Amino acid sequence: MKTKLGLIFGGRSVEHEVSIITAIETMNHMNKDKYEIIPIYISKQGLLYTGDILFDLEAYKDMEELMKKVTQITIVNDGEKVNLVRYPIKKFGENVINTIDVAFPVMHGTNGEDGTIQGYLELINVPYIGCDILSSSIGMDKIIMRKVLKESGLPVLDYVTFYSMDYMKDEEKYLKEINQKLKFPVIVKAGNLGSSVGIKKAKDSKELEEAIEFSMKFSDRIIIENAVVNLKEINCSVMGDMVDAEPSECEEPVSTDEILSYTDKYLGGSKTEGMAASDKKLPADISDEIRDKIRKLAVETFKVLGCSGVSRVDFLLDKDTDEIYINEINTIPGALSYYLWEATNKTFEQEIDELVELAYKRQRQREKRVYSYDQNILALVSNGKFKGSKGMKK
């Protein structure tokens, strides 16, 4: 019997289109003999849809026409099955469109990669692939992630962070702090976005103020860190969980600018292949010693953050000093980093099989946890009041 995978993508995020690309690529590469793939598209308005037309990337060029060919749904766990239910519900006829065994979130950015969809799936008790709520939210938040990694002794660049509202109240205070703690050039980033959205480099005070204004359009939290001048970017994927994880081959993305941009990542090669077809050197042009160190750091980062499934850790290599810094982790990487695993002789089909097994493994562990006590303390209610010794104070 086929495993029914509900592949969830889209969402309320500036990376909505990137998610569609990753989802289509994933669906097209999956073993249809082993898995029944059920697309679940989340619109920019937060509405859920399903339908066979969602497999066709060309269909997304005309969203108005696409919406005429899909069915709006909601996900309901009835205690025995996870159902995709037609919404609004019809008074007559069948309302259960399909069922799923495992949810497969392939969403990038806010409201998806940040723990939001993971929380929803856990709430309704649906097994799902990938990182859990905590690791997803930490991985998405550049500021919290750096604090966790720094506390764990892992290498990150010096940085300054602040809320946009605080900066607007006292620009001089924060500009002074940046000048005291950092040195130009610096990189200014929105605190909780991926795909190089909301990022600018500043070489002097004027550019710094412009870059901060730019990043504040995307997030209410800003992080500024030292820029590596003679930079080489290296990426490494990790697959597994907190107990057992393995690193992939390392890649070296090729940038057309000083910062690897959204265009470099998703339009560098084929527009339908996303990160898999972006310009890169694979394997990366680095020494065996640096490669081994990066792969080790990638696994340590994955485990420290409590990740599961497949992630990609992005590094900054200072070519002048050979110092390595962790830049960020992508808990739902573009193209699921399958091309990095192919470089280690692991096929995409094998990657999906392992991700499904990891989802079931975590679900089995969760089912062993205690979520309630047998004692019914509500039996102590009398005349509308709780009579327990630790009830509300009078």
PDB file of C-alpha atoms in Angstrom, residues 76-328:
ATOM      1  CA  VAL A  76      -9.213  17.324  10.141  1.00  0.00           C
ATOM      2  CA  ASN A  77      -8.018  14.469  12.356  1.00  0.00           C
ATOM      3  CA  ASP A  78     -11.101  12.372  13.205  1.00  0.00           C
ATOM      4  CA  GLY A  79      -9.202  10.140  15.631  1.00  0.00           C
ATOM      5  CA  GLU A  80      -8.582   7.429  13.069  1.00  0.00           C
ATOM      6  CA  LYS A  81      -7.566   9.229   9.883  1.00  0.00           C
ATOM      7  CA  VAL A  82      -6.239  12.607   8.839  1.00  0.00           C
ATOM      8  CA  ASN A  83      -8.819  13.887   6.363  1.00  0.00           C
ATOM      9  CA  LEU A  84      -8.739  16.626   3.774  1.00  0.00           C
ATOM     10  CA  VAL A  85     -12.252  17.987   4.082  1.00  0.00           C
ATOM     11  CA  ARG A  86     -14.019  20.196   1.556  1.00  0.00           C
ATOM     12  CA  TYR A  87     -14.652  23.714   2.821  1.00  0.00           C
ATOM     13  CA  PRO A  88     -17.276  25.078   2.982  1.00  0.00           C
ATOM     14  CA  ILE A  89     -18.903  21.738   3.739  1.00  0.00           C
ATOM     15  CA  LYS A  90     -21.705  20.718   1.398  1.00  0.00           C
ATOM     16  CA  LYS A  91     -25.002  19.614   2.917  1.00  0.00           C
ATOM     17  CA  PHE A  92     -25.251  16.696   0.520  1.00  0.00           C
ATOM     18  CA  GLY A  93     -22.567  14.474  -0.950  1.00  0.00           C
ATOM     19  CA  GLU A  94     -19.076  13.438   0.144  1.00  0.00           C
ATOM     20  CA  ASN A  95     -16.978  16.130   1.828  1.00  0.00           C
ATOM     21  CA  VAL A  96     -13.824  14.108   2.545  1.00  0.00           C
ATOM     22  CA  ILE A  97     -11.637  14.744  -0.513  1.00  0.00           C
ATOM     23  CA  ASN A  98      -8.730  12.537   0.546  1.00  0.00           C
ATOM     24  CA  THR A  99      -6.677  11.332   3.519  1.00  0.00           C
ATOM     25  CA  ILE A 100      -2.981  11.605   4.328  1.00  0.00           C
ATOM     26  CA  ASP A 101      -0.590   9.440   6.358  1.00  0.00           C
ATOM     27  CA  VAL A 102       2.253  11.942   6.673  1.00  0.00           C
ATOM     28  CA  ALA A 103       2.414  15.710   6.167  1.00  0.00           C
ATOM     29  CA  PHE A 104       5.398  17.050   4.255  1.00  0.00           C
ATOM     30  CA  PRO A 105       5.823  20.822   4.758  1.00  0.00           C
ATOM     31  CA  VAL A 106       7.855  22.324   1.923  1.00  0.00           C
ATOM     32  CA  MET A 107       7.458  25.954   2.920  1.00  0.00           C
ATOM     33  CA  HIS A 108      10.084  28.669   3.093  1.00  0.00           C
ATOM     34  CA  GLY A 109      10.102  31.720   5.325  1.00  0.00           C
ATOM     35  CA  THR A 110       7.536  33.045   7.776  1.00  0.00           C
ATOM     36  CA  ASN A 111       4.351  31.127   8.612  1.00  0.00           C
ATOM     37  CA  GLY A 112       5.886  27.881   7.453  1.00  0.00           C
ATOM     38  CA  GLU A 113       9.591  27.392   8.046  1.00  0.00           C
ATOM     39  CA  ASP A 114       9.395  29.227  11.375  1.00  0.00           C
ATOM     40  CA  GLY A 115       7.443  26.600  13.328  1.00  0.00           C
ATOM     41  CA  THR A 116       3.956  27.864  12.477  1.00  0.00           C
ATOM     42  CA  ILE A 117       2.840  24.955  10.295  1.00  0.00           C
ATOM     43  CA  GLN A 118       4.713  22.513  12.537  1.00  0.00           C
ATOM     44  CA  GLY A 119       2.719  23.737  15.531  1.00  0.00           C
ATOM     45  CA  TYR A 120      -0.542  23.293  13.658  1.00  0.00           C
ATOM     46  CA  LEU A 121       0.363  19.745  12.632  1.00  0.00           C
ATOM     47  CA  GLU A 122       1.389  18.813  16.163  1.00  0.00           C
ATOM     48  CA  LEU A 123      -1.817  20.289  17.567  1.00  0.00           C
ATOM     49  CA  ILE A 124      -3.956  18.008  15.403  1.00  0.00           C
ATOM     50  CA  ASN A 125      -1.517  15.101  15.896  1.00  0.00           C
ATOM     51  CA  VAL A 126      -0.351  14.596  12.316  1.00  0.00           C
ATOM     52  CA  PRO A 127       3.033  12.932  11.653  1.00  0.00           C
ATOM     53  CA  TYR A 128       5.181  15.319   9.636  1.00  0.00           C
ATOM     54  CA  ILE A 129       8.573  15.492   7.977  1.00  0.00           C
ATOM     55  CA  GLY A 130      11.251  17.926   9.093  1.00  0.00           C
ATOM     56  CA  CYS A 131      12.218  20.026  12.088  1.00  0.00           C
ATOM     57  CA  ASP A 132       9.862  20.467  15.039  1.00  0.00           C
ATOM     58  CA  ILE A 133       8.419  23.735  16.365  1.00  0.00           C
ATOM     59  CA  LEU A 134      11.408  24.816  18.453  1.00  0.00           C
ATOM     60  CA  SER A 135      14.185  24.005  15.989  1.00  0.00           C
ATOM     61  CA  SER A 136      12.185  25.543  13.137  1.00  0.00           C
ATOM     62  CA  SER A 137      11.547  28.789  14.987  1.00  0.00           C
ATOM     63  CA  ILE A 138      15.128  29.114  16.236  1.00  0.00           C
ATOM     64  CA  GLY A 139      16.531  28.266  12.810  1.00  0.00           C
ATOM     65  CA  MET A 140      14.355  30.913  11.176  1.00  0.00           C
ATOM     66  CA  ASP A 141      15.278  33.612  13.664  1.00  0.00           C
ATOM     67  CA  LYS A 142      18.777  34.788  12.754  1.00  0.00           C
ATOM     68  CA  ILE A 143      19.166  36.605  16.066  1.00  0.00           C
ATOM     69  CA  ILE A 144      18.106  33.830  18.450  1.00  0.00           C
ATOM     70  CA  MET A 145      19.986  31.269  16.370  1.00  0.00           C
ATOM     71  CA  ARG A 146      23.247  33.211  16.725  1.00  0.00           C
ATOM     72  CA  LYS A 147      22.762  33.541  20.462  1.00  0.00           C
ATOM     73  CA  VAL A 148      22.180  29.798  20.829  1.00  0.00           C
ATOM     74  CA  LEU A 149      25.178  28.920  18.660  1.00  0.00           C
ATOM     75  CA  LYS A 150      27.442  31.413  20.432  1.00  0.00           C
ATOM     76  CA  GLU A 151      26.375  30.085  23.833  1.00  0.00           C
ATOM     77  CA  SER A 152      27.218  26.573  22.562  1.00  0.00           C
ATOM     78  CA  GLY A 153      30.726  27.652  21.548  1.00  0.00           C
ATOM     79  CA  LEU A 154      30.119  27.470  17.812  1.00  0.00           C
ATOM     80  CA  PRO A 155      31.709  30.150  15.584  1.00  0.00           C
ATOM     81  CA  VAL A 156      29.558  33.119  14.551  1.00  0.00           C
ATOM     82  CA  LEU A 157      30.495  36.658  13.537  1.00  0.00           C
ATOM     83  CA  ASP A 158      30.259  39.588  15.968  1.00  0.00           C
ATOM     84  CA  TYR A 159      26.860  41.262  15.707  1.00  0.00           C
ATOM     85  CA  VAL A 160      24.519  43.975  16.989  1.00  0.00           C
ATOM     86  CA  THR A 161      20.737  43.554  17.126  1.00  0.00           C
ATOM     87  CA  PHE A 162      17.763  45.803  17.866  1.00  0.00           C
ATOM     88  CA  TYR A 163      14.051  46.271  17.305  1.00  0.00           C
ATOM     89  CA  SER A 164      13.026  48.582  14.474  1.00  0.00           C
ATOM     90  CA  MET A 165      10.809  50.634  16.794  1.00  0.00           C
ATOM     91  CA  ASP A 166      13.669  51.193  19.245  1.00  0.00           C
ATOM     92  CA  TYR A 167      15.939  52.286  16.421  1.00  0.00           C
ATOM     93  CA  MET A 168      13.400  54.805  15.163  1.00  0.00           C
ATOM     94  CA  LYS A 169      13.136  56.286  18.660  1.00  0.00           C
ATOM     95  CA  ASP A 170      16.898  56.715  19.086  1.00  0.00           C
ATOM     96  CA  GLU A 171      18.869  56.214  15.869  1.00  0.00           C
ATOM     97  CA  GLU A 172      21.982  57.880  17.285  1.00  0.00           C
ATOM     98  CA  LYS A 173      22.224  55.390  20.161  1.00  0.00           C
ATOM     99  CA  TYR A 174      22.231  52.333  17.893  1.00  0.00           C
ATOM    100  CA  LEU A 175      24.463  53.843  15.211  1.00  0.00           C
ATOM    101  CA  LYS A 176      26.978  54.605  17.963  1.00  0.00           C
ATOM    102  CA  GLU A 177      26.773  51.017  19.268  1.00  0.00           C
ATOM    103  CA  ILE A 178      27.356  49.633  15.779  1.00  0.00           C
ATOM    104  CA  ASN A 179      30.412  51.845  15.275  1.00  0.00           C
ATOM    105  CA  GLN A 180      31.824  50.793  18.659  1.00  0.00           C
ATOM    106  CA  LYS A 181      31.297  47.029  18.347  1.00  0.00           C
ATOM    107  CA  LEU A 182      31.680  46.445  14.604  1.00  0.00           C
ATOM    108  CA  LYS A 183      33.787  47.726  11.750  1.00  0.00           C
ATOM    109  CA  PHE A 184      32.916  48.527   8.161  1.00  0.00           C
ATOM    110  CA  PRO A 185      31.961  46.877   5.919  1.00  0.00           C
ATOM    111  CA  VAL A 186      28.949  45.345   7.692  1.00  0.00           C
ATOM    112  CA  ILE A 187      25.984  43.243   6.588  1.00  0.00           C
ATOM    113  CA  VAL A 188      22.496  44.404   7.573  1.00  0.00           C
ATOM    114  CA  LYS A 189      19.774  41.735   7.679  1.00  0.00           C
ATOM    115  CA  ALA A 190      16.108  41.361   8.491  1.00  0.00           C
ATOM    116  CA  GLY A 191      16.018  39.203  11.603  1.00  0.00           C
ATOM    117  CA  ASN A 192      13.699  36.422  10.451  1.00  0.00           C
ATOM    118  CA  LEU A 193      13.753  35.979   6.676  1.00  0.00           C
ATOM    119  CA  GLY A 194      15.574  33.636   4.318  1.00  0.00           C
ATOM    120  CA  SER A 195      16.479  33.426   0.624  1.00  0.00           C
ATOM    121  CA  SER A 196      18.646  36.568   0.974  1.00  0.00           C
ATOM    122  CA  VAL A 197      15.548  38.743   1.378  1.00  0.00           C
ATOM    123  CA  GLY A 198      16.018  42.014   3.292  1.00  0.00           C
ATOM    124  CA  ILE A 199      19.831  41.959   3.211  1.00  0.00           C
ATOM    125  CA  LYS A 200      22.251  44.733   2.255  1.00  0.00           C
ATOM    126  CA  LYS A 201      25.945  45.468   2.648  1.00  0.00           C
ATOM    127  CA  ALA A 202      27.112  48.832   4.016  1.00  0.00           C
ATOM    128  CA  LYS A 203      30.607  50.227   3.503  1.00  0.00           C
ATOM    129  CA  ASP A 204      30.157  53.462   5.457  1.00  0.00           C
ATOM    130  CA  SER A 205      27.756  55.305   7.781  1.00  0.00           C
ATOM    131  CA  LYS A 206      25.561  56.621   4.971  1.00  0.00           C
ATOM    132  CA  GLU A 207      25.104  53.177   3.427  1.00  0.00           C
ATOM    133  CA  LEU A 208      24.506  51.759   6.906  1.00  0.00           C
ATOM    134  CA  GLU A 209      21.512  54.012   7.528  1.00  0.00           C
ATOM    135  CA  GLU A 210      20.120  53.234   4.076  1.00  0.00           C
ATOM    136  CA  ALA A 211      20.563  49.493   4.620  1.00  0.00           C
ATOM    137  CA  ILE A 212      18.805  49.627   7.994  1.00  0.00           C
ATOM    138  CA  GLU A 213      15.861  51.486   6.471  1.00  0.00           C
ATOM    139  CA  PHE A 214      15.714  48.861   3.731  1.00  0.00           C
ATOM    140  CA  SER A 215      15.797  45.856   6.112  1.00  0.00           C
ATOM    141  CA  MET A 216      13.128  47.397   8.362  1.00  0.00           C
ATOM    142  CA  LYS A 217      10.668  47.062   5.471  1.00  0.00           C
ATOM    143  CA  PHE A 218      10.846  43.292   5.916  1.00  0.00           C
ATOM    144  CA  SER A 219      11.143  42.780   9.682  1.00  0.00           C
ATOM    145  CA  ASP A 220      10.734  44.527  13.021  1.00  0.00           C
ATOM    146  CA  ARG A 221      14.019  43.036  14.252  1.00  0.00           C
ATOM    147  CA  ILE A 222      17.368  43.819  12.655  1.00  0.00           C
ATOM    148  CA  ILE A 223      20.787  42.179  12.949  1.00  0.00           C
ATOM    149  CA  ILE A 224      24.031  43.783  11.789  1.00  0.00           C
ATOM    150  CA  GLU A 225      27.297  41.875  11.687  1.00  0.00           C
ATOM    151  CA  ASN A 226      30.840  42.228  10.445  1.00  0.00           C
ATOM    152  CA  ALA A 227      31.275  41.379   6.780  1.00  0.00           C
ATOM    153  CA  VAL A 228      33.944  38.923   5.683  1.00  0.00           C
ATOM    154  CA  VAL A 229      35.851  40.909   3.060  1.00  0.00           C
ATOM    155  CA  ASN A 230      37.649  38.095   1.246  1.00  0.00           C
ATOM    156  CA  LEU A 231      34.714  35.716   1.365  1.00  0.00           C
ATOM    157  CA  LYS A 232      33.946  32.240   0.138  1.00  0.00           C
ATOM    158  CA  GLU A 233      30.488  30.834   0.905  1.00  0.00           C
ATOM    159  CA  ILE A 234      30.184  27.110   1.575  1.00  0.00           C
ATOM    160  CA  ASN A 235      26.998  25.110   2.154  1.00  0.00           C
ATOM    161  CA  CYS A 236      26.575  21.663   3.657  1.00  0.00           C
ATOM    162  CA  SER A 237      23.378  19.696   4.191  1.00  0.00           C
ATOM    163  CA  VAL A 238      22.663  17.469   7.191  1.00  0.00           C
ATOM    164  CA  MET A 239      20.116  14.669   7.491  1.00  0.00           C
ATOM    165  CA  GLY A 240      18.966  12.763  10.559  1.00  0.00           C
ATOM    166  CA  ASP A 241      17.898  13.804  14.040  1.00  0.00           C
ATOM    167  CA  MET A 242      19.425  14.762  17.404  1.00  0.00           C
ATOM    168  CA  VAL A 243      20.598  11.179  17.959  1.00  0.00           C
ATOM    169  CA  ASP A 244      22.128  10.359  14.596  1.00  0.00           C
ATOM    170  CA  ALA A 245      22.924  12.799  11.778  1.00  0.00           C
ATOM    171  CA  GLU A 246      25.205  12.774   8.743  1.00  0.00           C
ATOM    172  CA  PRO A 247      26.639  15.553   6.547  1.00  0.00           C
ATOM    173  CA  SER A 248      26.452  15.799   2.765  1.00  0.00           C
ATOM    174  CA  GLU A 249      29.069  16.972   0.305  1.00  0.00           C
ATOM    175  CA  CYS A 250      29.957  20.681   0.445  1.00  0.00           C
ATOM    176  CA  GLU A 251      29.000  23.142  -2.281  1.00  0.00           C
ATOM    177  CA  GLU A 252      30.335  26.586  -3.139  1.00  0.00           C
ATOM    178  CA  PRO A 253      27.581  28.882  -4.479  1.00  0.00           C
ATOM    179  CA  VAL A 254      28.716  31.296  -7.184  1.00  0.00           C
ATOM    180  CA  SER A 255      27.576  34.859  -6.577  1.00  0.00           C
ATOM    181  CA  THR A 256      27.241  37.632  -9.148  1.00  0.00           C
ATOM    182  CA  ASP A 257      27.672  40.193  -6.366  1.00  0.00           C
ATOM    183  CA  GLU A 258      29.304  40.521  -2.953  1.00  0.00           C
ATOM    184  CA  ILE A 259      26.259  38.893  -1.355  1.00  0.00           C
ATOM    185  CA  LEU A 260      24.634  35.742  -2.679  1.00  0.00           C
ATOM    186  CA  SER A 261      21.302  37.174  -3.783  1.00  0.00           C
ATOM    187  CA  TYR A 262      17.777  35.840  -4.253  1.00  0.00           C
ATOM    188  CA  THR A 263      18.472  35.917  -8.020  1.00  0.00           C
ATOM    189  CA  ASP A 264      21.708  33.926  -7.626  1.00  0.00           C
ATOM    190  CA  LYS A 265      19.905  31.293  -5.562  1.00  0.00           C
ATOM    191  CA  TYR A 266      16.778  30.818  -7.645  1.00  0.00           C
ATOM    192  CA  LEU A 267      17.378  32.266 -11.085  1.00  0.00           C
ATOM    193  CA  GLY A 268      21.040  31.432 -11.583  1.00  0.00           C
ATOM    194  CA  GLY A 269      20.169  28.359 -13.588  1.00  0.00           C
ATOM    195  CA  SER A 270      16.862  26.835 -14.654  1.00  0.00           C
ATOM    196  CA  LYS A 271      13.840  28.755 -13.365  1.00  0.00           C
ATOM    197  CA  THR A 272      12.080  25.494 -12.635  1.00  0.00           C
ATOM    198  CA  GLU A 273      14.902  23.854 -10.697  1.00  0.00           C
ATOM    199  CA  GLY A 274      15.559  26.508  -8.039  1.00  0.00           C
ATOM    200  CA  MET A 275      18.597  25.953  -5.816  1.00  0.00           C
ATOM    201  CA  ALA A 276      19.435  22.690  -7.578  1.00  0.00           C
ATOM    202  CA  ALA A 277      20.286  24.549 -10.783  1.00  0.00           C
ATOM    203  CA  SER A 278      21.834  27.715  -9.307  1.00  0.00           C
ATOM    204  CA  ASP A 279      25.457  28.382 -10.222  1.00  0.00           C
ATOM    205  CA  LYS A 280      27.790  26.480  -7.928  1.00  0.00           C
ATOM    206  CA  LYS A 281      30.946  24.453  -7.551  1.00  0.00           C
ATOM    207  CA  LEU A 282      30.139  20.953  -6.363  1.00  0.00           C
ATOM    208  CA  PRO A 283      32.175  19.744  -4.604  1.00  0.00           C
ATOM    209  CA  ALA A 284      33.412  23.054  -3.217  1.00  0.00           C
ATOM    210  CA  ASP A 285      36.927  24.212  -4.049  1.00  0.00           C
ATOM    211  CA  ILE A 286      38.332  23.830  -0.534  1.00  0.00           C
ATOM    212  CA  SER A 287      40.997  21.742   1.159  1.00  0.00           C
ATOM    213  CA  ASP A 288      40.163  18.385   2.734  1.00  0.00           C
ATOM    214  CA  GLU A 289      40.913  19.867   6.151  1.00  0.00           C
ATOM    215  CA  ILE A 290      38.426  22.719   5.740  1.00  0.00           C
ATOM    216  CA  ARG A 291      35.861  20.370   4.194  1.00  0.00           C
ATOM    217  CA  ASP A 292      36.073  18.031   7.194  1.00  0.00           C
ATOM    218  CA  LYS A 293      35.786  20.932   9.627  1.00  0.00           C
ATOM    219  CA  ILE A 294      32.732  22.369   7.855  1.00  0.00           C
ATOM    220  CA  ARG A 295      30.988  19.006   7.721  1.00  0.00           C
ATOM    221  CA  LYS A 296      31.645  18.490  11.445  1.00  0.00           C
ATOM    222  CA  LEU A 297      30.358  21.991  12.292  1.00  0.00           C
ATOM    223  CA  ALA A 298      27.261  21.383  10.162  1.00  0.00           C
ATOM    224  CA  VAL A 299      26.329  18.287  12.173  1.00  0.00           C
ATOM    225  CA  GLU A 300      27.066  20.074  15.477  1.00  0.00           C
ATOM    226  CA  THR A 301      24.837  22.994  14.434  1.00  0.00           C
ATOM    227  CA  PHE A 302      22.042  20.614  13.415  1.00  0.00           C
ATOM    228  CA  LYS A 303      22.169  18.796  16.753  1.00  0.00           C
ATOM    229  CA  VAL A 304      22.565  21.899  18.953  1.00  0.00           C
ATOM    230  CA  LEU A 305      19.407  23.370  17.398  1.00  0.00           C
ATOM    231  CA  GLY A 306      17.548  20.067  17.817  1.00  0.00           C
ATOM    232  CA  CYS A 307      16.839  19.589  14.117  1.00  0.00           C
ATOM    233  CA  SER A 308      15.270  16.632  12.339  1.00  0.00           C
ATOM    234  CA  GLY A 309      14.825  15.677   8.703  1.00  0.00           C
ATOM    235  CA  VAL A 310      17.032  17.527   6.259  1.00  0.00           C
ATOM    236  CA  SER A 311      18.549  20.994   6.670  1.00  0.00           C
ATOM    237  CA  ARG A 312      21.278  23.016   4.999  1.00  0.00           C
ATOM    238  CA  VAL A 313      23.876  24.927   6.998  1.00  0.00           C
ATOM    239  CA  ASP A 314      25.496  27.899   5.243  1.00  0.00           C
ATOM    240  CA  PHE A 315      29.023  28.940   6.177  1.00  0.00           C
ATOM    241  CA  LEU A 316      31.263  31.951   5.604  1.00  0.00           C
ATOM    242  CA  LEU A 317      34.922  31.176   4.957  1.00  0.00           C
ATOM    243  CA  ASP A 318      37.463  33.976   5.371  1.00  0.00           C
ATOM    244  CA  LYS A 319      40.000  33.224   2.647  1.00  0.00           C
ATOM    245  CA  ASP A 320      42.608  35.439   4.337  1.00  0.00           C
ATOM    246  CA  THR A 321      42.587  33.550   7.635  1.00  0.00           C
ATOM    247  CA  ASP A 322      40.756  30.254   6.864  1.00  0.00           C
ATOM    248  CA  GLU A 323      38.382  31.111   9.723  1.00  0.00           C
ATOM    249  CA  ILE A 324      34.952  29.500   9.358  1.00  0.00           C
ATOM    250  CA  TYR A 325      31.720  31.094  10.596  1.00  0.00           C
ATOM    251  CA  ILE A 326      28.196  29.678  10.691  1.00  0.00           C
ATOM    252  CA  ASN A 327      25.961  32.039   8.743  1.00  0.00           C
ATOM    253  CA  GLU A 328      22.547  30.386   8.985  1.00  0.00           C
TER     254      GLU A 328
END
